[in-house]
Amino acid sequence: RDCLLSRGLGDVYKRQMINTMKKLLNTVLFLFVILMTSCTAPDAWELVSKDSNIRFALENKQENGGTTLSYSVFYKDGVAMEKSLLGLVMDNCEYGKDAQFVSASAVRDISNAYQLKSGKKMNTTDECREQTFTFRTKEDKQFNLIVRVYNDGVAFRYELPGEDGQMHTIQAEHTEFAVPVNGKAWIHPYDWNDRHKPSYEQYCRSEIDIRSECGHGRGWAFPMLFNTNGVWMMITEAHLDGSYPATHIDNAGTDKAYKIRFPEADEPIVPDAVEPVSELPWFTPWRAIIIGDDLNTIFQTQMISHLNPASVVNDESWIKAGRASWSWWSNGGTPRDYKAQLKYVDLSAEMGWEYMLIDAGWQNMGNGGTMEDVVKYAQQKGVGVWLWYHSGAGREKDSVSTHRLMSDPELRRAEMKRISEVGVKGIKVDFFDTDKQRIIQLYPALLKDAADNHLLVDLHGATLPRGFERTYPNMLTTEAIRGAETLGRQERCDQAAKHNATVPFTRNVVGSMDYTPVTFSDKVRQGVPAIRKTTMGHQLALAVVFESGFQCFADKAESYLSLPEQPKQFLKEVPAAWDESLLLAGYPADYAVVARRSGDVWYIGGISGKEEEREIEFTLPAGCEGKSFTMIIDGKDKDSFDYMPVENTNGTVKVKVLPNGGFAGMIR
């Protein structure tokens, strides 16, 4: 302006020039503000499911003088998961607290069709959206949060990139699950008995207050089922590759929110520390949250399988799900008796079951033959033989080599090669007894060696399923359940019906379950029988209600061979792998009606968990309306059957059951 005045220009022209320069200055200032705003890092993101019903909301916002990384989950118009903390501590460095946002990848649509060899639905598709969010710690170390959103839930895990050849330790994981409290929970306490060996064999605590504490100070086990804010939701863990221990949950989060907890220090099998140790790059297990309007969404989910790597077995033609007979449940000494084992080979042949299992003690078999002789006899009958082994956990330094057969890599491979050449089809490996990392590493090593030798696997006395069946399809089932082998005590028989009506909604959701069901006899323990409280119809139905790729029918041979013709025929035909599975009706701990399809046949099983006579109503699977079939139902008492013709139904069926009763049927 002074320059213009000094040149003596006219007043009008001077005003025009001054106004032009003011406008130019304002424009520059405006552009500067826009530029600075655009350079400010975002602090909130959303990833939405393909059907737009589920939203994963991620935040990295200033809070209480620092930056906090957290997430929330929304289902339709409601909150499924309230704001929950994220992050972990590695090498005493915070990954999450006061983190700086670096970048967000493009959203990736995943659609991978694959086939399982057993399970609730063998032909399935991993269908979701994935996005990776990169952050930087105060120490300038990068980490990623990988998020997937499915139409039936969300999953996330941490990635710690790099490759420095060093071993790193995660001292803590901050991950929380702030489940809204206006609802109910069904959760199993983390198994903590007098042996301090968690085996996931506790009873579920049903309809308890959300965020209530367990009481024994060890926390809760996965999976956790909730009904809150009008939705059903399950929280669990997926993909254990050996770089992390299996985890569980306590109430140490904000306002008693559920929080990830490492194994207990005094789990005695191995003296190792409980913190994860690994080289970089390092991926933690997936934290999975399954969400839906109804229980059928929870029941049908295959998210846990989806979150695992693809199969590493090139030729899967030898992997076949199947049913088995088993002598141990009715008489624990029979695995040492050659002639007794031949009887169970004959039972499997008579019933059309694919396998028979010889349990602990077969190495000392006598009375006319050896394990190898049983295998030869079984081959002639078209029956495959499985053998029991101790995992070797805690026996790594045992001087008796047979005690280390499954834990010592060289001994394991030699033994697997030997029995495979003999003709053995599968192994039941028992007593893993801890969730610490070193024993978790044993699972994939054992499964890989078994696959290399064409051996099927039943993981017994093991950790909860977390999806091994996708990567190692030779793994057909896992125990991790208080099954029928515990029914030698009366108090457990008294609770069996309620327990059976709970686990289809909890434990069996996340993987095949080696319950060893369908026991019509009273189990005798130390000469004293424990009286079965469930009906014959209830027990028959468990062949459908409980899913297991290796379905081991536990009762003595005489019990099955003496069945009336229709129940016997049902057990001859019911398969161990499925093309489709549906929850037709039910409520945890109350009752469950399940339909599973194999080919063009639907199998139906229904059980009651109540000690009262009642009528159970359910709707048949689509396409079954108007079909005629016979339902096998409870008879006049718990020890008998009756039969109910179903003809020209409009799709709705009502069945009367006795206390702790049940029913089963086939629709062709």
Coordinates of N, CA and C in Angstrom, one line a residue, residues 17-137:
M17 N -6.6 -1.9 -6.1 CA -5.4 -2.7 -5.9 C -5.3 -3.3 -4.5
I18 N -5.6 -2.4 -3.5 CA -5.6 -2.9 -2.1 C -6.6 -4.0 -1.9
N19 N -7.8 -3.9 -2.4 CA -8.8 -4.9 -2.3 C -8.4 -6.2 -2.9
T20 N -7.8 -6.1 -4.1 CA -7.3 -7.3 -4.8 C -6.2 -8.0 -4.0
M21 N -5.3 -7.3 -3.4 CA -4.3 -7.9 -2.6 C -4.9 -8.5 -1.4
K22 N -5.9 -7.9 -0.7 CA -6.6 -8.5 0.4 C -7.2 -9.9 0.1
K23 N -7.9 -9.9 -1.1 CA -8.6 -11.1 -1.5 C -7.5 -12.2 -1.8
L24 N -6.4 -11.8 -2.4 CA -5.3 -12.8 -2.6 C -4.8 -13.3 -1.4
L25 N -4.6 -12.5 -0.4 CA -4.1 -12.9 0.9 C -5.1 -13.8 1.6
N26 N -6.4 -13.5 1.6 CA -7.4 -14.4 2.2 C -7.4 -15.7 1.5
T27 N -7.3 -15.7 0.2 CA -7.3 -17.0 -0.5 C -6.1 -17.9 -0.1
V28 N -4.9 -17.2 0.0 CA -3.7 -18.0 0.5 C -3.9 -18.6 1.9
L29 N -4.5 -17.7 2.8 CA -4.7 -18.2 4.1 C -5.7 -19.4 4.2
F30 N -6.8 -19.3 3.3 CA -7.8 -20.3 3.3 C -7.2 -21.6 2.8
L31 N -6.4 -21.5 1.7 CA -5.7 -22.7 1.2 C -4.7 -23.3 2.2
F32 N -4.1 -22.5 3.0 CA -3.2 -23.0 4.0 C -3.9 -23.7 5.1
V33 N -5.1 -23.2 5.5 CA -5.9 -23.9 6.5 C -6.3 -25.3 6.0
I34 N -6.8 -25.3 4.7 CA -7.2 -26.6 4.1 C -6.1 -27.6 4.1
L35 N -4.9 -27.1 3.7 CA -3.7 -27.9 3.6 C -3.4 -28.5 5.0
M36 N -3.4 -27.7 6.0 CA -3.0 -28.1 7.3 C -4.1 -29.1 7.8
T37 N -5.3 -28.9 7.5 CA -6.4 -29.8 7.9 C -6.2 -31.2 7.3
S38 N -5.9 -31.1 6.0 CA -5.7 -32.4 5.3 C -4.5 -33.2 5.8
C39 N -3.5 -32.5 6.3 CA -2.3 -33.2 6.8 C -2.5 -33.8 8.2
T40 N -3.6 -33.4 8.9 CA -3.9 -34.0 10.2 C -4.3 -35.4 10.1
A41 N -3.7 -36.3 10.9 CA -4.0 -37.7 10.7 C -5.5 -38.0 11.2
P42 N -6.2 -38.9 10.5 CA -7.5 -39.3 10.9 C -7.4 -40.0 12.3
D43 N -8.5 -40.0 13.0 CA -8.5 -40.7 14.3 C -9.7 -41.7 14.4
A44 N -10.4 -42.0 13.3 CA -11.5 -42.9 13.4 C -11.8 -43.5 12.0
W45 N -12.1 -44.8 12.0 CA -12.3 -45.6 10.8 C -13.4 -46.6 11.0
E46 N -14.0 -47.0 9.8 CA -15.0 -48.0 9.9 C -14.8 -49.0 8.8
L47 N -15.1 -50.3 9.1 CA -15.1 -51.3 8.1 C -16.4 -52.0 8.2
V48 N -17.1 -52.1 7.1 CA -18.5 -52.6 7.1 C -18.7 -53.9 6.3
S49 N -19.5 -54.8 6.8 CA -19.7 -56.1 6.2 C -20.4 -55.9 4.8
K50 N -20.3 -57.0 4.1 CA -20.8 -57.0 2.7 C -22.3 -56.8 2.7
D51 N -23.0 -57.2 3.7 CA -24.5 -57.0 3.8 C -24.8 -55.8 4.5
S52 N -23.8 -55.0 4.9 CA -24.0 -53.7 5.6 C -24.6 -53.8 7.0
N53 N -24.7 -54.9 7.6 CA -25.3 -55.1 8.9 C -24.3 -54.9 10.0
I54 N -23.1 -55.2 9.8 CA -22.1 -55.1 10.9 C -21.0 -54.1 10.6
R55 N -20.7 -53.2 11.6 CA -19.7 -52.2 11.4 C -18.6 -52.4 12.5
F56 N -17.4 -52.4 12.1 CA -16.3 -52.4 13.0 C -15.7 -51.0 13.1
A57 N -15.8 -50.3 14.2 CA -15.4 -48.9 14.3 C -14.1 -48.9 15.1
L58 N -13.1 -48.3 14.5 CA -11.7 -48.2 15.1 C -11.4 -46.8 15.5
E59 N -10.9 -46.5 16.7 CA -10.6 -45.1 17.1 C -9.2 -45.1 17.6
N60 N -8.5 -44.0 17.4 CA -7.2 -43.7 18.0 C -7.2 -42.2 18.4
K61 N -7.9 -42.0 19.6 CA -8.2 -40.6 20.0 C -7.5 -40.2 21.3
Q62 N -7.4 -38.9 21.4 CA -6.9 -38.3 22.7 C -7.8 -38.6 23.8
E63 N -7.3 -39.1 24.9 CA -8.1 -39.4 26.1 C -7.3 -39.4 27.3
N64 N -7.7 -38.7 28.3 CA -7.0 -38.6 29.6 C -5.5 -38.3 29.4
G65 N -5.2 -37.4 28.6 CA -3.8 -36.9 28.4 C -3.0 -37.8 27.5
G66 N -3.6 -38.8 26.8 CA -2.8 -39.7 25.9 C -3.7 -40.2 24.8
T67 N -3.1 -40.9 23.9 CA -3.9 -41.4 22.8 C -4.2 -42.9 23.1
T68 N -5.5 -43.3 22.9 CA -5.9 -44.6 23.2 C -6.5 -45.3 21.9
L69 N -6.0 -46.5 21.6 CA -6.5 -47.3 20.5 C -7.6 -48.2 21.0
S70 N -8.8 -48.1 20.3 CA -9.9 -48.9 20.8 C -10.8 -49.2 19.6
Y71 N -11.8 -50.1 19.9 CA -12.8 -50.5 18.8 C -14.1 -50.6 19.4
S72 N -15.1 -50.6 18.6 CA -16.5 -50.9 18.9 C -17.1 -51.7 17.8
V73 N -18.2 -52.4 18.0 CA -18.9 -53.1 17.0 C -20.3 -52.8 17.0
F74 N -20.9 -52.5 15.9 CA -22.3 -52.2 15.8 C -23.0 -53.2 14.9
Y75 N -24.2 -53.7 15.3 CA -25.0 -54.6 14.5 C -26.3 -53.9 14.2
K76 N -26.6 -53.7 12.9 CA -27.7 -53.0 12.4 C -27.8 -51.6 13.1
D77 N -28.8 -51.4 13.9 CA -29.0 -50.1 14.6 C -28.5 -50.1 16.0
G78 N -27.9 -51.2 16.5 CA -27.5 -51.3 17.9 C -26.1 -51.5 18.1
V79 N -25.7 -51.3 19.4 CA -24.3 -51.6 19.8 C -24.1 -53.0 20.2
A80 N -23.3 -53.7 19.5 CA -23.0 -55.1 19.9 C -21.8 -55.2 20.9
M81 N -20.8 -54.3 20.7 CA -19.6 -54.3 21.6 C -19.3 -52.8 21.8
E82 N -19.4 -52.5 23.1 CA -19.0 -51.1 23.5 C -17.5 -50.8 23.3
K83 N -17.1 -49.6 23.4 CA -15.7 -49.2 23.2 C -14.8 -50.0 24.1
S84 N -13.9 -50.7 23.4 CA -13.0 -51.7 24.1 C -11.6 -51.4 23.7
L85 N -10.7 -51.6 24.7 CA -9.3 -51.2 24.5 C -8.6 -52.3 23.6
L86 N -7.6 -51.8 22.8 CA -6.7 -52.6 22.0 C -5.3 -52.3 22.4
G87 N -4.4 -53.3 22.0 CA -3.0 -53.1 22.2 C -2.3 -54.2 22.9
L88 N -1.0 -54.1 23.0 CA -0.2 -55.1 23.7 C 1.1 -54.5 24.2
V89 N 1.9 -55.2 25.0 CA 3.2 -54.8 25.4 C 4.2 -55.8 24.9
M90 N 5.1 -55.4 24.1 CA 6.2 -56.3 23.6 C 7.5 -55.7 24.0
D91 N 8.4 -56.5 24.6 CA 9.7 -56.1 25.1 C 9.6 -54.8 25.9
N92 N 8.5 -54.7 26.7 CA 8.3 -53.6 27.6 C 7.9 -52.3 26.9
C93 N 7.6 -52.4 25.6 CA 7.2 -51.3 24.8 C 5.7 -51.3 24.5
E94 N 4.9 -50.3 24.7 CA 3.5 -50.2 24.5 C 3.2 -50.1 23.0
Y95 N 2.4 -51.1 22.5 CA 1.9 -51.1 21.1 C 0.4 -50.8 21.2
G96 N 0.0 -49.6 21.0 CA -1.4 -49.2 21.1 C -1.5 -47.9 21.9
K97 N -1.0 -47.8 23.0 CA -1.1 -46.6 23.8 C -0.2 -45.5 23.2
D98 N -0.7 -44.3 23.0 CA 0.0 -43.2 22.4 C 0.6 -43.5 21.1
A99 N -0.1 -44.4 20.3 CA 0.4 -44.7 19.0 C 0.0 -43.6 18.0
Q100 N 0.8 -43.5 16.9 CA 0.5 -42.6 15.8 C 0.0 -43.4 14.6
F101 N -1.0 -42.9 14.0 CA -1.5 -43.5 12.8 C -0.6 -43.3 11.6
V102 N -0.3 -44.3 10.9 CA 0.6 -44.3 9.7 C -0.2 -44.4 8.4
S103 N -1.0 -45.4 8.3 CA -1.8 -45.6 7.0 C -2.8 -46.7 7.2
A104 N -3.7 -46.7 6.2 CA -4.8 -47.7 6.2 C -4.8 -48.3 4.8
S105 N -4.7 -49.6 4.7 CA -4.7 -50.2 3.3 C -6.1 -50.1 2.7
A106 N -6.1 -50.3 1.4 CA -7.4 -50.4 0.7 C -8.2 -51.6 1.2
V107 N -9.5 -51.5 1.2 CA -10.3 -52.6 1.7 C -10.2 -53.8 0.6
R108 N -10.0 -55.0 1.2 CA -9.8 -56.1 0.3 C -11.0 -57.1 0.5
D109 N -11.7 -57.4 -0.6 CA -12.8 -58.3 -0.6 C -12.2 -59.8 -0.7
I110 N -12.6 -60.6 0.3 CA -12.1 -62.0 0.3 C -13.3 -62.9 -0.1
S111 N -13.1 -63.8 -1.0 CA -14.1 -64.8 -1.3 C -13.4 -66.1 -1.7
N112 N -13.1 -67.0 -0.8 CA -12.4 -68.2 -1.0 C -13.2 -69.4 -0.7
A113 N -13.6 -70.2 -1.7 CA -14.4 -71.4 -1.5 C -13.4 -72.5 -1.2
Y114 N -13.7 -73.4 -0.3 CA -12.8 -74.5 0.0 C -13.7 -75.6 0.6
Q115 N -13.1 -76.8 0.8 CA -13.8 -78.0 1.2 C -13.1 -78.5 2.5
L116 N -13.9 -78.8 3.5 CA -13.5 -79.5 4.7 C -13.7 -81.0 4.5
K117 N -13.1 -81.8 5.3 CA -13.3 -83.3 5.3 C -14.3 -83.7 6.3
S118 N -14.7 -82.9 7.2 CA -15.7 -83.2 8.2 C -16.2 -81.8 8.7
G119 N -17.3 -81.9 9.6 CA -17.8 -80.7 10.2 C -19.2 -80.5 9.9
K120 N -19.7 -79.3 10.3 CA -21.1 -79.0 10.1 C -21.5 -78.7 8.7
K121 N -20.6 -78.3 7.8 CA -20.8 -78.0 6.4 C -19.5 -78.1 5.7
M122 N -19.3 -79.2 4.9 CA -18.0 -79.4 4.3 C -17.7 -78.5 3.1
N123 N -18.6 -78.1 2.3 CA -18.4 -77.1 1.2 C -18.7 -75.7 1.7
T124 N -17.7 -74.9 1.9 CA -18.0 -73.6 2.5 C -17.1 -72.5 1.8
T125 N -17.4 -71.3 2.2 CA -16.7 -70.1 1.5 C -16.3 -69.1 2.6
D126 N -15.1 -68.7 2.6 CA -14.6 -67.7 3.4 C -14.9 -66.3 2.7
E127 N -15.9 -65.6 3.2 CA -16.4 -64.4 2.5 C -16.4 -63.3 3.5
C128 N -15.6 -62.3 3.3 CA -15.5 -61.2 4.2 C -14.8 -60.0 3.5
R129 N -14.6 -58.9 4.3 CA -13.8 -57.7 3.9 C -12.7 -57.6 4.9
E130 N -11.5 -57.2 4.4 CA -10.3 -57.1 5.3 C -9.7 -55.8 5.0
Q131 N -9.2 -55.2 6.1 CA -8.4 -53.9 6.0 C -7.3 -54.0 7.1
T132 N -6.2 -53.4 6.7 CA -5.0 -53.4 7.6 C -4.7 -51.9 8.0
F133 N -4.6 -51.7 9.3 CA -4.3 -50.3 9.8 C -2.9 -50.3 10.4
T134 N -2.1 -49.4 10.0 CA -0.7 -49.4 10.5 C -0.5 -48.2 11.4
F135 N 0.2 -48.5 12.5 CA 0.4 -47.5 13.5 C 1.9 -47.5 13.9
R136 N 2.4 -46.5 14.6 CA 3.8 -46.4 15.0 C 3.8 -46.0 16.5
T137 N 4.6 -46.8 17.3 CA 4.7 -46.5 18.7 C 5.6 -45.3 19.0

